[in-house]
Amino acid sequence: MMQQQDSTSRAAYSITMQELARRIEKNGAGGIPPELRTDAHLICNTPAAIDFNSPGAQGFGVKRAGLSVPGSIMLLISPGCCGRNTAALSGNGHYGERFAYLALDETDIVTGSHLQRIPEAVRAFVASRRERPSVVMVCLTCADALLGTDMERVCRKAEAAAGVPVRPCYMYALTRESQRPPMQAVRETIYGLLQPRQKWARQANLLGFFTPVARDSELFSLLGQAGIRRAAELARCQTYEEFASLAAANFNLVLSDEAMGAALALEKRLGIPAIRLRRLYETAKIAKQYQALAHILGIASEDFTAAEVREQAEQAADAFCQQYGRETVLAIGSRLNANPFELALALVRRGLAVREILAVPSAADAFYLRELARCSPSTRIYSLLEPTMLCYREDRAVTLALGADACLCHPHAKHVTWNDEEQPFGYQAVRALFERMAAAMSGDAAEAGRMASDGSSEAAEHENPHTVSSLPHLSLALPPFAPDTAGAAAVLYPLGGMTVIVDAGGCAGNICGFDEPRWQEDAKPSAVFSAGLRDMDAIMGRDANLVAKIREAAAKLTVSFVGLVSTPVPAIIATDFRAVCRMVEKETCLPAIAVRTDGTRLYDRGAGAAYDALVQKFTAPIPPDAMRTGLGVLGLTPLDFSKKERQALRALLGREDTPIRFFDWLDDFREAARLKELLVVSPTGLRAARRLQRQWGIPIRAELPPAFIHEAFSAVLSRLAALLQDGQQREILIVHQQILANGLRRAIRQRFPALPAGAVTVGSFFALDRALQREGDLHFRGEQDFRAYLQAHPDAIVIGDALLARAVPEPFGGTLLDLPHFALSGRKAPMHPSRTPEYAKNSISN
């Protein structure tokens, strides 16, 4: 069970609209409180705020945006930690075969040696495709940002090697708040592919979104009145030729500020002028915007009104306000298809009460803030990213939440997520919003819209097997596995401390948005923060800034220690974590530890380092003759065991007449030296267990109880029995973490004693401890080794995660029994046969 923050005397920071407007009026931008500035504090991770750090997990990040070009593919060049959440996208049939990964190790980061491999990796990726791609997007991360890689030059070499266009996409979280943030840069890259074409006066482009504008928006009919026969959008382009024809537009309508840089570049390079339109929810302002557009296009404004659609919007708004206006109290978030402050003002002016706005204002919101201060002075602003949001308590006065994040903050209110991928616009957006709100208030949940998927459900259908490259570090079939950073954070998560991922944002997002299922399982999230490093922090090595942020957060929360988890950025700039820990301890009067991960290794290494650091720091010495009692269980994390499996193991061990410590409370580490025995259930706990054994003489068992194996994996054993009924001798390969795989092997040997010696082999992509390894056990360094085994044993029965089907050679006469491993695929449950494609049905048994 997770330790809960004691927040009885603490509350989440908020400020009234009136007070904020007063401060801004007096001090300008300097009047914005530091709590509402993301550069001034640690970035809080809660289920409602995960998208800030992990835009690729939901919605569009650089990875998914870069694949908006029809026929494009993407090579992600990064440490494994940066590509981990791409597994959520690669499990989607639309994106699954469009990713490849060139993993960086420590040598690459230090020497830049990976740059020599990129052209060959691109060539191999292109050659693996059934159809020739239109363009290869090379996605770079903070590692190359700090190395100063000239990726334009590298892409030119790769283009010559592969014979297709190759373009860089800069996924630099360090530059998120710069003048050219990643989502602006990726749009410039995409539209930079367009080449000059003869202009067609009757075509206009809609720029800004990566998903299409709603077809029933009046914008299309208005453009038709202006003589525009084709209103083209990137999201509706089905072929590369359709995409290339965007260059023929007479003008671009820019619907999002993030696309303005790309529009200006097109205006300069291709001579396509740009016209800015905003998504608004006040019908009077929408009308004025259309009048301005008519003036620019040289059309009489009275012929450019969409009066009928406006009347429908007004009727929907009036109907809602008359029926539900008095009982509606709103909370508005930022994860929705609207500017939350403009939307709040529009709703307030219709007489609705807005209790909370969960969003960070920018300078562009000054007008809305002033007007809201006048119309609704008591409305409170919260920043979901501010540390004290861990203390947030739902205001039960709120009856309707707008936005996916507001819905998560208000589980007892009615919900309208309003972040569908189809983009509402104009009067249509107003009408559709009020209709959705009315449906929610009436209890029609299906019409109101469901919560967006969290990306961690029963994942994903897997496609036909992929090509496997012979190049080292290049993965064409399997996405990255859980990295060392995630392993370290998983160990720290339940201990009641403050976990600080020392990163620019993306690493924490991968961990919290993909590799930590307890965000959804626990009643209250753990205190996990991103350091929110920016480019100058990394360049200048501003450790004092980090310590100051930690001090401020620690003063506002009740935490028992500070745990720092390193990432590629501090690894590259050689951050002295020993010194940082001393500074943190001096400033906060809290004990501090650092787990020196770098994102290039796998979860078991990071989790093992975290367990060991905690034992070193907190285990208290005991007298030699002290009485020993209890069993300590090390290695029980969600990366190796599902929630159901963890519960089953706890219940089984709880039947024993002895105290059990699962090392999910800090006191378990403090009292570890008093334990009578240690049970290590995954290799992640071996390093710490052996330290305790050396120092305190505590005996170790590295195994899982046979009763647990037979209970938790009875379905796998039953399916295996069905396959062995014919008496045919077949090799059996178990792919999982070593201790669980050893336990399953033991159970198979007991249940099927006729199997010959050596018939059951353990293989793992993660560490194999020599003391627990049997002759013939295999360590797979990558998908190449796994496929090589199956080529040598074409009739083998493989017990492993269904994701491995992507690396199975074709044809393959063996069988894959699905045994989910969260650290491998991010799946929580076995794949249901009805969700399995035809090829996988031949090789995956459930």
Tab-separated table of C-alpha atoms in Angstrom, residues 311-580:
chain	number	residue	atom	x	y	z
A	311	GLU	CA	-28.585	30.366	-34.835
A	312	GLN	CA	-28.216	26.639	-34.124
A	313	ALA	CA	-25.309	27.400	-31.790
A	314	GLU	CA	-27.282	30.106	-30.007
A	315	GLN	CA	-30.269	27.794	-29.590
A	316	ALA	CA	-28.086	25.014	-28.121
A	317	ALA	CA	-26.475	27.469	-25.701
A	318	ASP	CA	-29.787	29.023	-24.670
A	319	ALA	CA	-31.409	25.629	-24.208
A	320	PHE	CA	-28.597	24.478	-21.923
A	321	CYS	CA	-28.568	27.663	-19.868
A	322	GLN	CA	-32.354	27.638	-19.410
A	323	GLN	CA	-32.475	23.990	-18.347
A	324	TYR	CA	-29.219	23.562	-16.424
A	325	GLY	CA	-27.795	27.054	-15.891
A	326	ARG	CA	-28.667	27.356	-12.210
A	327	GLU	CA	-27.311	23.946	-11.239
A	328	THR	CA	-24.146	24.051	-13.321
A	329	VAL	CA	-20.870	24.904	-11.559
A	330	LEU	CA	-17.913	24.386	-13.852
A	331	ALA	CA	-14.295	23.342	-13.547
A	332	ILE	CA	-12.352	23.853	-16.780
A	333	GLY	CA	-9.062	22.110	-17.503
A	334	SER	CA	-6.385	22.584	-20.123
A	335	ARG	CA	-6.567	19.187	-21.865
A	336	LEU	CA	-9.431	20.148	-24.152
A	337	ASN	CA	-10.077	21.613	-27.591
A	338	ALA	CA	-10.205	25.202	-26.429
A	339	ASN	CA	-8.215	27.963	-24.799
A	340	PRO	CA	-9.463	27.392	-21.227
A	341	PHE	CA	-9.497	31.106	-20.372
A	342	GLU	CA	-11.353	32.145	-23.527
A	343	LEU	CA	-13.816	29.319	-22.996
A	344	ALA	CA	-14.306	30.288	-19.348
A	345	LEU	CA	-15.049	33.885	-20.335
A	346	ALA	CA	-17.529	32.770	-22.989
A	347	LEU	CA	-19.388	30.594	-20.484
A	348	VAL	CA	-19.354	33.233	-17.741
A	349	ARG	CA	-20.828	35.788	-20.127
A	350	ARG	CA	-23.709	33.383	-20.694
A	351	GLY	CA	-24.403	33.416	-16.985
A	352	LEU	CA	-22.727	30.118	-16.040
A	353	ALA	CA	-20.591	29.787	-12.915
A	354	VAL	CA	-16.944	28.825	-13.406
A	355	ARG	CA	-15.511	27.705	-10.080
A	356	GLU	CA	-12.038	26.584	-11.168
A	357	ILE	CA	-9.685	26.864	-14.105
A	358	LEU	CA	-6.951	24.217	-14.070
A	359	ALA	CA	-4.479	25.823	-16.445
A	360	VAL	CA	-1.360	27.977	-16.596
A	361	PRO	CA	-1.991	31.430	-18.127
A	362	SER	CA	0.346	32.967	-20.676
A	363	ALA	CA	0.931	36.538	-21.787
A	364	ALA	CA	-1.522	35.945	-24.654
A	365	ASP	CA	-4.291	35.370	-22.096
A	366	ALA	CA	-4.045	38.849	-20.518
A	367	PHE	CA	-7.311	40.102	-22.062
A	368	TYR	CA	-9.268	37.060	-20.898
A	369	LEU	CA	-7.802	37.353	-17.391
A	370	ARG	CA	-8.834	41.000	-17.110
A	371	GLU	CA	-12.358	40.305	-18.323
A	372	LEU	CA	-12.747	37.258	-16.085
A	373	ALA	CA	-11.539	39.302	-13.092
A	374	ARG	CA	-14.374	41.739	-13.841
A	375	CYS	CA	-17.080	39.148	-14.601
A	376	SER	CA	-16.086	36.319	-12.249
A	377	PRO	CA	-13.583	37.609	-9.684
A	378	SER	CA	-13.864	34.599	-7.361
A	379	THR	CA	-12.933	32.009	-9.992
A	380	ARG	CA	-9.794	30.240	-8.809
A	381	ILE	CA	-6.816	29.268	-10.985
A	382	TYR	CA	-4.837	26.119	-10.215
A	383	SER	CA	-1.705	24.886	-11.938
A	384	LEU	CA	-1.801	21.120	-12.286
A	385	LEU	CA	1.988	21.179	-12.586
A	386	GLU	CA	2.656	22.886	-9.238
A	387	PRO	CA	3.921	20.591	-6.425
A	388	THR	CA	1.095	21.271	-3.979
A	389	MET	CA	-1.431	19.796	-6.434
A	390	LEU	CA	-0.635	16.565	-4.594
A	391	CYS	CA	-2.742	18.112	-1.810
A	392	TYR	CA	-5.633	19.007	-4.112
A	393	ARG	CA	-9.068	18.059	-2.854
A	394	GLU	CA	-12.083	17.917	-5.138
A	395	ASP	CA	-14.512	20.783	-4.706
A	396	ARG	CA	-17.864	18.974	-4.474
A	397	ALA	CA	-19.647	22.183	-5.463
A	398	VAL	CA	-18.453	21.565	-9.046
A	399	THR	CA	-21.171	19.773	-10.986
A	400	LEU	CA	-19.629	19.682	-14.475
A	401	ALA	CA	-15.963	19.228	-15.455
A	402	LEU	CA	-14.715	20.200	-18.923
A	403	GLY	CA	-11.443	18.728	-20.151
A	404	ALA	CA	-9.845	15.350	-19.493
A	405	ASP	CA	-7.678	16.738	-16.684
A	406	ALA	CA	-10.600	18.492	-14.965
A	407	CYS	CA	-12.580	15.248	-15.177
A	408	LEU	CA	-9.789	13.387	-13.396
A	409	CYS	CA	-9.722	16.050	-10.676
A	410	HIS	CA	-13.515	15.885	-10.232
A	411	PRO	CA	-14.562	12.229	-10.252
A	412	HIS	CA	-17.934	13.034	-8.660
A	413	ALA	CA	-18.945	15.675	-11.219
A	414	LYS	CA	-20.483	15.181	-14.636
A	415	HIS	CA	-17.809	14.854	-17.312
A	416	VAL	CA	-17.232	16.301	-20.775
A	417	THR	CA	-13.649	15.542	-21.818
A	418	TRP	CA	-13.956	17.660	-24.994
A	419	ASN	CA	-10.608	16.501	-26.367
A	420	ASP	CA	-11.772	14.334	-29.254
A	421	GLU	CA	-9.267	14.061	-32.063
A	422	GLU	CA	-11.725	15.575	-34.574
A	423	GLN	CA	-11.276	19.294	-34.077
A	424	PRO	CA	-14.373	21.460	-33.480
A	425	PHE	CA	-14.271	24.968	-34.932
A	426	GLY	CA	-16.449	28.044	-35.165
A	427	TYR	CA	-20.166	28.029	-34.443
A	428	GLN	CA	-20.130	24.245	-34.824
A	429	ALA	CA	-17.799	24.032	-31.804
A	430	VAL	CA	-20.186	26.115	-29.707
A	431	ARG	CA	-23.217	24.057	-30.692
A	432	ALA	CA	-21.460	20.720	-30.191
A	433	LEU	CA	-20.041	21.750	-26.804
A	434	PHE	CA	-23.393	22.795	-25.373
A	435	GLU	CA	-25.041	19.664	-26.741
A	436	ARG	CA	-22.314	17.559	-25.099
A	437	MET	CA	-22.712	19.471	-21.836
A	438	ALA	CA	-26.477	18.951	-21.903
A	439	ALA	CA	-25.991	15.229	-22.516
A	440	ALA	CA	-23.632	15.030	-19.549
A	441	MET	CA	-26.017	16.865	-17.239
A	442	SER	CA	-28.878	14.611	-18.328
A	443	GLY	CA	-26.805	11.526	-17.581
A	444	ASP	CA	-26.223	10.382	-21.166
A	445	ALA	CA	-22.578	9.354	-20.703
A	446	ALA	CA	-22.221	7.836	-24.168
A	447	GLU	CA	-23.272	11.072	-25.827
A	448	ALA	CA	-21.214	13.216	-23.471
A	449	GLY	CA	-18.073	11.348	-24.447
A	450	ARG	CA	-15.842	8.917	-22.649
A	451	MET	CA	-12.548	9.624	-20.946
A	452	ALA	CA	-9.576	9.402	-23.263
A	453	SER	CA	-7.653	6.146	-23.093
A	454	ASP	CA	-4.656	6.197	-20.774
A	455	GLY	CA	-2.580	4.090	-23.112
A	456	SER	CA	-2.109	1.373	-20.516
A	457	SER	CA	-5.080	-0.837	-21.248
A	458	GLU	CA	-4.911	-4.395	-22.455
A	459	ALA	CA	-2.546	-3.347	-25.124
A	460	ALA	CA	-2.563	-3.853	-28.267
A	461	GLU	CA	-3.020	-5.884	-31.292
A	462	HIS	CA	0.216	-6.996	-32.873
A	463	GLU	CA	0.871	-7.071	-36.564
A	464	ASN	CA	2.595	-9.602	-38.733
A	465	PRO	CA	6.244	-10.267	-37.878
A	466	HIS	CA	8.694	-7.571	-38.844
A	467	THR	CA	12.074	-7.683	-40.488
A	468	VAL	CA	14.944	-7.968	-38.023
A	469	SER	CA	18.118	-6.094	-38.920
A	470	SER	CA	21.607	-7.459	-38.360
A	471	LEU	CA	22.895	-4.019	-37.380
A	472	PRO	CA	23.757	-3.732	-33.682
A	473	HIS	CA	21.506	-1.430	-31.613
A	474	LEU	CA	18.955	-1.180	-34.465
A	475	SER	CA	15.504	-2.542	-33.652
A	476	LEU	CA	12.962	-2.888	-36.435
A	477	ALA	CA	10.504	-5.180	-34.649
A	478	LEU	CA	10.465	-4.550	-30.901
A	479	PRO	CA	10.042	-1.149	-29.238
A	480	PRO	CA	12.273	-0.199	-26.274
A	481	PHE	CA	11.755	-2.006	-22.997
A	482	ALA	CA	11.365	-0.363	-19.588
A	483	PRO	CA	14.558	1.604	-18.901
A	484	ASP	CA	16.664	1.913	-15.761
A	485	THR	CA	15.022	5.238	-14.899
A	486	ALA	CA	11.610	3.538	-14.718
A	487	GLY	CA	13.003	0.744	-12.557
A	488	ALA	CA	14.450	3.210	-10.066
A	489	ALA	CA	11.233	5.228	-9.916
A	490	ALA	CA	9.154	2.060	-9.420
A	491	VAL	CA	11.108	1.191	-6.263
A	492	LEU	CA	10.835	4.731	-4.861
A	493	TYR	CA	7.166	5.237	-5.739
A	494	PRO	CA	5.431	3.863	-2.596
A	495	LEU	CA	7.930	4.935	0.079
A	496	GLY	CA	6.499	8.326	1.046
A	497	GLY	CA	9.465	10.304	-0.226
A	498	MET	CA	9.886	12.924	-2.923
A	499	THR	CA	11.096	11.333	-6.161
A	500	VAL	CA	12.724	13.857	-8.491
A	501	ILE	CA	13.390	12.698	-12.056
A	502	VAL	CA	16.291	14.970	-13.037
A	503	ASP	CA	15.200	15.512	-16.614
A	504	ALA	CA	13.734	18.006	-19.046
A	505	GLY	CA	10.281	16.452	-18.856
A	506	GLY	CA	10.155	13.603	-21.336
A	507	CYS	CA	11.763	10.951	-19.116
A	508	ALA	CA	9.350	11.631	-16.276
A	509	GLY	CA	6.497	11.500	-18.756
A	510	ASN	CA	7.605	8.116	-20.060
A	511	ILE	CA	7.822	6.801	-16.499
A	512	CYS	CA	4.597	8.247	-15.153
A	513	GLY	CA	2.589	8.046	-18.347
A	514	PHE	CA	3.565	4.530	-19.362
A	515	ASP	CA	5.687	2.533	-16.903
A	516	GLU	CA	3.872	3.172	-13.620
A	517	PRO	CA	0.403	1.552	-13.516
A	518	ARG	CA	-0.067	2.542	-9.865
A	519	TRP	CA	-1.098	6.029	-11.037
A	520	GLN	CA	-4.442	4.458	-11.906
A	521	GLU	CA	-4.473	1.821	-9.157
A	522	ASP	CA	-3.839	3.992	-6.084
A	523	ALA	CA	-6.243	6.443	-4.502
A	524	LYS	CA	-3.595	9.138	-4.377
A	525	PRO	CA	-0.480	9.546	-6.527
A	526	SER	CA	3.034	9.471	-5.178
A	527	ALA	CA	5.177	12.600	-4.955
A	528	VAL	CA	6.985	12.154	-8.269
A	529	PHE	CA	8.350	15.290	-9.902
A	530	SER	CA	10.263	16.287	-12.987
A	531	ALA	CA	13.120	18.713	-12.479
A	532	GLY	CA	11.918	20.518	-15.617
A	533	LEU	CA	15.455	21.194	-16.844
A	534	ARG	CA	15.804	23.641	-19.696
A	535	ASP	CA	18.660	24.160	-22.133
A	536	MET	CA	20.503	26.751	-20.050
A	537	ASP	CA	20.153	24.619	-16.917
A	538	ALA	CA	22.011	21.849	-18.707
A	539	ILE	CA	24.557	24.114	-20.386
A	540	MET	CA	25.372	26.067	-17.236
A	541	GLY	CA	24.991	23.172	-14.794
A	542	ARG	CA	22.627	25.075	-12.513
A	543	ASP	CA	22.520	22.596	-9.638
A	544	ALA	CA	21.651	25.366	-7.181
A	545	ASN	CA	18.411	26.017	-9.100
A	546	LEU	CA	17.445	22.368	-8.792
A	547	VAL	CA	18.191	22.343	-5.070
A	548	ALA	CA	16.126	25.506	-4.593
A	549	LYS	CA	13.158	23.918	-6.373
A	550	ILE	CA	13.443	20.828	-4.196
A	551	ARG	CA	13.640	22.982	-1.061
A	552	GLU	CA	10.508	24.903	-2.012
A	553	ALA	CA	8.547	21.732	-2.777
A	554	ALA	CA	9.713	19.955	0.376
A	555	ALA	CA	8.588	22.917	2.488
A	556	LYS	CA	5.051	22.583	1.105
A	557	LEU	CA	4.678	18.800	1.413
A	558	THR	CA	5.078	16.103	4.018
A	559	VAL	CA	7.776	13.776	2.682
A	560	SER	CA	10.280	11.555	4.461
A	561	PHE	CA	13.266	11.752	2.097
A	562	VAL	CA	14.362	12.955	-1.335
A	563	GLY	CA	15.240	10.459	-4.064
A	564	LEU	CA	16.991	11.749	-7.184
A	565	VAL	CA	16.797	9.668	-10.361
A	566	SER	CA	19.341	10.583	-13.013
A	567	THR	CA	18.583	10.631	-16.764
A	568	PRO	CA	20.640	11.144	-19.957
A	569	VAL	CA	20.871	14.932	-19.488
A	570	PRO	CA	22.667	14.936	-16.088
A	571	ALA	CA	24.684	11.902	-17.233
A	572	ILE	CA	25.991	13.831	-20.242
A	573	ILE	CA	26.894	16.934	-18.245
A	574	ALA	CA	28.397	14.782	-15.441
A	575	THR	CA	26.231	16.108	-12.604
A	576	ASP	CA	27.891	15.486	-9.225
A	577	PHE	CA	24.966	13.811	-7.463
A	578	ARG	CA	26.920	13.233	-4.293
A	579	ALA	CA	27.318	16.976	-3.956
A	580	VAL	CA	23.691	17.612	-4.951
